């Protein structure tokens, strides 16, 4: 039962992340809106999701599932950009996933905060700005 519930939340989370096209909206400045929509969905079931994020069973680890979804979605986007950067794309995707998970856990524990959403938006923009050619080469 635990595995089934965790898989359902992970599946819903994956669909929300793909449907929001968060990464494609970076150029339109609509990232904060997409983040807020995902956040609102999470808050609807915050007690269940918060509890499931603390369970670390091999067959039912929602935190690991969320992190993997965030990482793989971001990495796929970064690879599509065909940019030359000296920063490993996998590192940028991990950084994005870690920031997103921190935000999710904060919102579930403390409630929605527009400033947190704005900060996450700015952090995501910073990560994607690393795709600009050779920022770190001299």
mmCIF file with all atom_site columns, C-alpha atoms in Angstrom:
data_model
loop_
_atom_site.group_PDB
_atom_site.id
_atom_site.type_symbol
_atom_site.label_atom_id
_atom_site.label_alt_id
_atom_site.label_comp_id
_atom_site.label_asym_id
_atom_site.label_entity_id
_atom_site.label_seq_id
_atom_site.pdbx_PDB_ins_code
_atom_site.Cartn_x
_atom_site.Cartn_y
_atom_site.Cartn_z
_atom_site.occupancy
_atom_site.B_iso_or_equiv
_atom_site.pdbx_formal_charge
_atom_site.auth_seq_id
_atom_site.auth_comp_id
_atom_site.auth_asym_id
_atom_site.auth_atom_id
_atom_site.pdbx_PDB_model_num
ATOM 1   C CA . UNK A 1 1   ? 0.000  0.000  0.000   1.00 0.00 ? 1   UNK A CA 1
ATOM 2   C CA . UNK A 1 2   ? 2.822  2.391  0.932   1.00 0.00 ? 2   UNK A CA 1
ATOM 3   C CA . UNK A 1 3   ? 4.594  1.674  -2.352  1.00 0.00 ? 3   UNK A CA 1
ATOM 4   C CA . UNK A 1 4   ? 1.400  2.284  -4.347  1.00 0.00 ? 4   UNK A CA 1
ATOM 5   C CA . UNK A 1 5   ? 0.740  5.652  -2.672  1.00 0.00 ? 5   UNK A CA 1
ATOM 6   C CA . UNK A 1 6   ? 4.348  6.809  -3.115  1.00 0.00 ? 6   UNK A CA 1
ATOM 7   C CA . UNK A 1 7   ? 4.338  5.772  -6.784  1.00 0.00 ? 7   UNK A CA 1
ATOM 8   C CA . UNK A 1 8   ? 1.076  7.658  -7.374  1.00 0.00 ? 8   UNK A CA 1
ATOM 9   C CA . UNK A 1 9   ? 2.446  10.881 -5.853  1.00 0.00 ? 9   UNK A CA 1
ATOM 10  C CA . UNK A 1 10  ? 5.666  10.465 -7.857  1.00 0.00 ? 10  UNK A CA 1
ATOM 11  C CA . UNK A 1 11  ? 3.664  9.926  -11.047 1.00 0.00 ? 11  UNK A CA 1
ATOM 12  C CA . UNK A 1 12  ? 1.516  13.005 -10.369 1.00 0.00 ? 12  UNK A CA 1
ATOM 13  C CA . UNK A 1 13  ? 4.648  15.049 -9.587  1.00 0.00 ? 13  UNK A CA 1
ATOM 14  C CA . UNK A 1 14  ? 6.277  13.960 -12.840 1.00 0.00 ? 14  UNK A CA 1
ATOM 15  C CA . UNK A 1 15  ? 3.205  14.941 -14.858 1.00 0.00 ? 15  UNK A CA 1
ATOM 16  C CA . UNK A 1 16  ? 2.990  18.334 -13.107 1.00 0.00 ? 16  UNK A CA 1
ATOM 17  C CA . UNK A 1 17  ? 6.655  19.055 -13.787 1.00 0.00 ? 17  UNK A CA 1
ATOM 18  C CA . UNK A 1 18  ? 6.417  18.069 -17.428 1.00 0.00 ? 18  UNK A CA 1
ATOM 19  C CA . UNK A 1 19  ? 3.096  19.820 -18.029 1.00 0.00 ? 19  UNK A CA 1
ATOM 20  C CA . UNK A 1 20  ? 4.191  23.071 -16.458 1.00 0.00 ? 20  UNK A CA 1
ATOM 21  C CA . UNK A 1 21  ? 7.115  23.250 -18.885 1.00 0.00 ? 21  UNK A CA 1
ATOM 22  C CA . UNK A 1 22  ? 8.962  25.157 -16.199 1.00 0.00 ? 22  UNK A CA 1
ATOM 23  C CA . UNK A 1 23  ? 12.171 25.194 -18.156 1.00 0.00 ? 23  UNK A CA 1
ATOM 24  C CA . UNK A 1 24  ? 10.646 26.444 -21.388 1.00 0.00 ? 24  UNK A CA 1
ATOM 25  C CA . UNK A 1 25  ? 9.089  29.372 -19.532 1.00 0.00 ? 25  UNK A CA 1
ATOM 26  C CA . UNK A 1 26  ? 12.450 30.789 -18.452 1.00 0.00 ? 26  UNK A CA 1
ATOM 27  C CA . UNK A 1 27  ? 12.508 33.096 -21.440 1.00 0.00 ? 27  UNK A CA 1
ATOM 28  C CA . UNK A 1 28  ? 9.002  34.373 -20.740 1.00 0.00 ? 28  UNK A CA 1
ATOM 29  C CA . UNK A 1 29  ? 9.674  35.109 -17.053 1.00 0.00 ? 29  UNK A CA 1
ATOM 30  C CA . UNK A 1 30  ? 6.889  32.720 -16.055 1.00 0.00 ? 30  UNK A CA 1
ATOM 31  C CA . UNK A 1 31  ? 8.991  30.358 -13.959 1.00 0.00 ? 31  UNK A CA 1
ATOM 32  C CA . UNK A 1 32  ? 7.662  31.688 -10.643 1.00 0.00 ? 32  UNK A CA 1
ATOM 33  C CA . UNK A 1 33  ? 4.097  31.030 -11.836 1.00 0.00 ? 33  UNK A CA 1
ATOM 34  C CA . UNK A 1 34  ? 4.956  27.440 -12.764 1.00 0.00 ? 34  UNK A CA 1
ATOM 35  C CA . UNK A 1 35  ? 6.694  26.882 -9.423  1.00 0.00 ? 35  UNK A CA 1
ATOM 36  C CA . UNK A 1 36  ? 3.685  28.282 -7.601  1.00 0.00 ? 36  UNK A CA 1
ATOM 37  C CA . UNK A 1 37  ? 1.293  25.933 -9.433  1.00 0.00 ? 37  UNK A CA 1
ATOM 38  C CA . UNK A 1 38  ? 3.376  22.885 -8.476  1.00 0.00 ? 38  UNK A CA 1
ATOM 39  C CA . UNK A 1 39  ? 3.601  24.199 -4.899  1.00 0.00 ? 39  UNK A CA 1
ATOM 40  C CA . UNK A 1 40  ? -0.167 24.629 -4.696  1.00 0.00 ? 40  UNK A CA 1
ATOM 41  C CA . UNK A 1 41  ? -0.664 21.019 -5.801  1.00 0.00 ? 41  UNK A CA 1
ATOM 42  C CA . UNK A 1 42  ? 1.728  19.808 -3.095  1.00 0.00 ? 42  UNK A CA 1
ATOM 43  C CA . UNK A 1 43  ? 0.036  21.848 -0.361  1.00 0.00 ? 43  UNK A CA 1
ATOM 44  C CA . UNK A 1 44  ? -3.299 20.161 -1.079  1.00 0.00 ? 44  UNK A CA 1
ATOM 45  C CA . UNK A 1 45  ? -1.844 16.901 0.290   1.00 0.00 ? 45  UNK A CA 1
ATOM 46  C CA . UNK A 1 46  ? 0.869  18.310 2.518   1.00 0.00 ? 46  UNK A CA 1
ATOM 47  C CA . UNK A 1 47  ? 0.393  15.916 5.451   1.00 0.00 ? 47  UNK A CA 1
ATOM 48  C CA . UNK A 1 48  ? 0.634  12.796 3.301   1.00 0.00 ? 48  UNK A CA 1
ATOM 49  C CA . UNK A 1 49  ? 3.487  14.107 1.162   1.00 0.00 ? 49  UNK A CA 1
ATOM 50  C CA . UNK A 1 50  ? 5.437  15.400 4.177   1.00 0.00 ? 50  UNK A CA 1
ATOM 51  C CA . UNK A 1 51  ? 5.122  12.012 5.849   1.00 0.00 ? 51  UNK A CA 1
ATOM 52  C CA . UNK A 1 52  ? 6.041  10.094 2.713   1.00 0.00 ? 52  UNK A CA 1
ATOM 53  C CA . UNK A 1 53  ? 9.131  12.264 2.199   1.00 0.00 ? 53  UNK A CA 1
ATOM 54  C CA . UNK A 1 54  ? 10.476 10.927 5.510   1.00 0.00 ? 54  UNK A CA 1
ATOM 55  C CA . UNK A 1 55  ? 9.942  7.248  4.598   1.00 0.00 ? 55  UNK A CA 1
ATOM 56  C CA . UNK A 1 56  ? 12.979 5.653  2.993   1.00 0.00 ? 56  UNK A CA 1
ATOM 57  C CA . UNK A 1 57  ? 11.990 2.142  2.009   1.00 0.00 ? 57  UNK A CA 1
ATOM 58  C CA . UNK A 1 58  ? 13.599 0.614  -1.086  1.00 0.00 ? 58  UNK A CA 1
ATOM 59  C CA . UNK A 1 59  ? 10.235 0.229  -2.797  1.00 0.00 ? 59  UNK A CA 1
ATOM 60  C CA . UNK A 1 60  ? 8.730  3.470  -1.452  1.00 0.00 ? 60  UNK A CA 1
ATOM 61  C CA . UNK A 1 61  ? 11.106 6.438  -1.219  1.00 0.00 ? 61  UNK A CA 1
ATOM 62  C CA . UNK A 1 62  ? 9.162  9.486  -2.374  1.00 0.00 ? 62  UNK A CA 1
ATOM 63  C CA . UNK A 1 63  ? 12.033 11.904 -1.712  1.00 0.00 ? 63  UNK A CA 1
ATOM 64  C CA . UNK A 1 64  ? 14.328 9.855  -3.937  1.00 0.00 ? 64  UNK A CA 1
ATOM 65  C CA . UNK A 1 65  ? 11.614 9.660  -6.613  1.00 0.00 ? 65  UNK A CA 1
ATOM 66  C CA . UNK A 1 66  ? 11.045 13.432 -6.534  1.00 0.00 ? 66  UNK A CA 1
ATOM 67  C CA . UNK A 1 67  ? 14.780 14.128 -6.676  1.00 0.00 ? 67  UNK A CA 1
ATOM 68  C CA . UNK A 1 68  ? 15.183 11.789 -9.652  1.00 0.00 ? 68  UNK A CA 1
ATOM 69  C CA . UNK A 1 69  ? 12.269 13.406 -11.500 1.00 0.00 ? 69  UNK A CA 1
ATOM 70  C CA . UNK A 1 70  ? 13.652 16.897 -10.885 1.00 0.00 ? 70  UNK A CA 1
ATOM 71  C CA . UNK A 1 71  ? 17.166 15.833 -11.877 1.00 0.00 ? 71  UNK A CA 1
ATOM 72  C CA . UNK A 1 72  ? 16.211 13.981 -15.059 1.00 0.00 ? 72  UNK A CA 1
ATOM 73  C CA . UNK A 1 73  ? 13.748 16.640 -16.236 1.00 0.00 ? 73  UNK A CA 1
ATOM 74  C CA . UNK A 1 74  ? 16.320 19.381 -15.710 1.00 0.00 ? 74  UNK A CA 1
ATOM 75  C CA . UNK A 1 75  ? 19.159 17.390 -17.277 1.00 0.00 ? 75  UNK A CA 1
ATOM 76  C CA . UNK A 1 76  ? 17.068 16.663 -20.371 1.00 0.00 ? 76  UNK A CA 1
ATOM 77  C CA . UNK A 1 77  ? 16.339 20.374 -20.725 1.00 0.00 ? 77  UNK A CA 1
ATOM 78  C CA . UNK A 1 78  ? 19.996 21.334 -20.255 1.00 0.00 ? 78  UNK A CA 1
ATOM 79  C CA . UNK A 1 79  ? 21.096 18.830 -22.896 1.00 0.00 ? 79  UNK A CA 1
ATOM 80  C CA . UNK A 1 80  ? 18.536 20.213 -25.374 1.00 0.00 ? 80  UNK A CA 1
ATOM 81  C CA . UNK A 1 81  ? 20.094 23.652 -25.139 1.00 0.00 ? 81  UNK A CA 1
ATOM 82  C CA . UNK A 1 82  ? 23.247 22.576 -27.021 1.00 0.00 ? 82  UNK A CA 1
ATOM 83  C CA . UNK A 1 83  ? 25.300 25.068 -25.070 1.00 0.00 ? 83  UNK A CA 1
ATOM 84  C CA . UNK A 1 84  ? 28.977 24.870 -24.408 1.00 0.00 ? 84  UNK A CA 1
ATOM 85  C CA . UNK A 1 85  ? 29.700 25.381 -20.744 1.00 0.00 ? 85  UNK A CA 1
ATOM 86  C CA . UNK A 1 86  ? 32.629 24.334 -18.641 1.00 0.00 ? 86  UNK A CA 1
ATOM 87  C CA . UNK A 1 87  ? 30.263 23.292 -15.826 1.00 0.00 ? 87  UNK A CA 1
ATOM 88  C CA . UNK A 1 88  ? 29.063 19.676 -15.971 1.00 0.00 ? 88  UNK A CA 1
ATOM 89  C CA . UNK A 1 89  ? 25.379 19.556 -16.883 1.00 0.00 ? 89  UNK A CA 1
ATOM 90  C CA . UNK A 1 90  ? 24.858 16.773 -14.345 1.00 0.00 ? 90  UNK A CA 1
ATOM 91  C CA . UNK A 1 91  ? 26.144 19.093 -11.615 1.00 0.00 ? 91  UNK A CA 1
ATOM 92  C CA . UNK A 1 92  ? 23.754 21.859 -12.649 1.00 0.00 ? 92  UNK A CA 1
ATOM 93  C CA . UNK A 1 93  ? 20.849 19.380 -12.700 1.00 0.00 ? 93  UNK A CA 1
ATOM 94  C CA . UNK A 1 94  ? 21.764 18.096 -9.219  1.00 0.00 ? 94  UNK A CA 1
ATOM 95  C CA . UNK A 1 95  ? 21.993 21.650 -7.930  1.00 0.00 ? 95  UNK A CA 1
ATOM 96  C CA . UNK A 1 96  ? 18.564 22.385 -9.389  1.00 0.00 ? 96  UNK A CA 1
ATOM 97  C CA . UNK A 1 97  ? 17.062 19.213 -7.865  1.00 0.00 ? 97  UNK A CA 1
ATOM 98  C CA . UNK A 1 98  ? 18.555 19.951 -4.428  1.00 0.00 ? 98  UNK A CA 1
ATOM 99  C CA . UNK A 1 99  ? 17.252 23.533 -4.455  1.00 0.00 ? 99  UNK A CA 1
ATOM 100 C CA . UNK A 1 100 ? 13.815 22.369 -5.539  1.00 0.00 ? 100 UNK A CA 1
ATOM 101 C CA . UNK A 1 101 ? 13.624 19.689 -2.843  1.00 0.00 ? 101 UNK A CA 1
ATOM 102 C CA . UNK A 1 102 ? 14.650 22.184 -0.175  1.00 0.00 ? 102 UNK A CA 1
ATOM 103 C CA . UNK A 1 103 ? 11.902 24.514 -1.357  1.00 0.00 ? 103 UNK A CA 1
ATOM 104 C CA . UNK A 1 104 ? 9.305  21.728 -1.438  1.00 0.00 ? 104 UNK A CA 1
ATOM 105 C CA . UNK A 1 105 ? 10.121 20.638 2.102   1.00 0.00 ? 105 UNK A CA 1
ATOM 106 C CA . UNK A 1 106 ? 10.118 24.235 3.348   1.00 0.00 ? 106 UNK A CA 1
ATOM 107 C CA . UNK A 1 107 ? 6.716  24.962 1.818   1.00 0.00 ? 107 UNK A CA 1
ATOM 108 C CA . UNK A 1 108 ? 5.207  21.749 3.156   1.00 0.00 ? 108 UNK A CA 1
ATOM 109 C CA . UNK A 1 109 ? 6.455  22.557 6.648   1.00 0.00 ? 109 UNK A CA 1
ATOM 110 C CA . UNK A 1 110 ? 5.970  26.330 6.751   1.00 0.00 ? 110 UNK A CA 1
ATOM 111 C CA . UNK A 1 111 ? 3.377  27.128 4.092   1.00 0.00 ? 111 UNK A CA 1
ATOM 112 C CA . UNK A 1 112 ? 3.592  28.987 0.819   1.00 0.00 ? 112 UNK A CA 1
ATOM 113 C CA . UNK A 1 113 ? 5.772  32.061 0.795   1.00 0.00 ? 113 UNK A CA 1
ATOM 114 C CA . UNK A 1 114 ? 5.990  34.305 -2.266  1.00 0.00 ? 114 UNK A CA 1
ATOM 115 C CA . UNK A 1 115 ? 9.558  35.282 -1.334  1.00 0.00 ? 115 UNK A CA 1
ATOM 116 C CA . UNK A 1 116 ? 10.668 31.633 -1.297  1.00 0.00 ? 116 UNK A CA 1
ATOM 117 C CA . UNK A 1 117 ? 9.073  31.081 -4.712  1.00 0.00 ? 117 UNK A CA 1
ATOM 118 C CA . UNK A 1 118 ? 10.790 34.200 -6.057  1.00 0.00 ? 118 UNK A CA 1
ATOM 119 C CA . UNK A 1 119 ? 14.146 33.053 -4.657  1.00 0.00 ? 119 UNK A CA 1
ATOM 120 C CA . UNK A 1 120 ? 13.755 29.610 -6.226  1.00 0.00 ? 120 UNK A CA 1
ATOM 121 C CA . UNK A 1 121 ? 12.912 31.332 -9.511  1.00 0.00 ? 121 UNK A CA 1
ATOM 122 C CA . UNK A 1 122 ? 16.088 33.443 -9.267  1.00 0.00 ? 122 UNK A CA 1
ATOM 123 C CA . UNK A 1 123 ? 18.194 30.409 -8.359  1.00 0.00 ? 123 UNK A CA 1
ATOM 124 C CA . UNK A 1 124 ? 16.849 28.493 -11.338 1.00 0.00 ? 124 UNK A CA 1
ATOM 125 C CA . UNK A 1 125 ? 17.607 31.448 -13.589 1.00 0.00 ? 125 UNK A CA 1
ATOM 126 C CA . UNK A 1 126 ? 21.146 31.544 -12.203 1.00 0.00 ? 126 UNK A CA 1
ATOM 127 C CA . UNK A 1 127 ? 21.625 27.833 -12.915 1.00 0.00 ? 127 UNK A CA 1
ATOM 128 C CA . UNK A 1 128 ? 20.372 28.201 -16.486 1.00 0.00 ? 128 UNK A CA 1
ATOM 129 C CA . UNK A 1 129 ? 22.570 31.238 -17.035 1.00 0.00 ? 129 UNK A CA 1
ATOM 130 C CA . UNK A 1 130 ? 25.519 28.875 -16.635 1.00 0.00 ? 130 UNK A CA 1
ATOM 131 C CA . UNK A 1 131 ? 24.680 27.606 -20.111 1.00 0.00 ? 131 UNK A CA 1
ATOM 132 C CA . UNK A 1 132 ? 26.069 30.788 -21.593 1.00 0.00 ? 132 UNK A CA 1
ATOM 133 C CA . UNK A 1 133 ? 29.297 29.982 -23.393 1.00 0.00 ? 133 UNK A CA 1
ATOM 134 C CA . UNK A 1 134 ? 32.417 29.697 -21.312 1.00 0.00 ? 134 UNK A CA 1
ATOM 135 C CA . UNK A 1 135 ? 31.636 31.867 -18.329 1.00 0.00 ? 135 UNK A CA 1
ATOM 136 C CA . UNK A 1 136 ? 34.385 30.167 -16.363 1.00 0.00 ? 136 UNK A CA 1
ATOM 137 C CA . UNK A 1 137 ? 37.193 29.949 -18.861 1.00 0.00 ? 137 UNK A CA 1
ATOM 138 C CA . UNK A 1 138 ? 39.915 32.533 -18.981 1.00 0.00 ? 138 UNK A CA 1
#
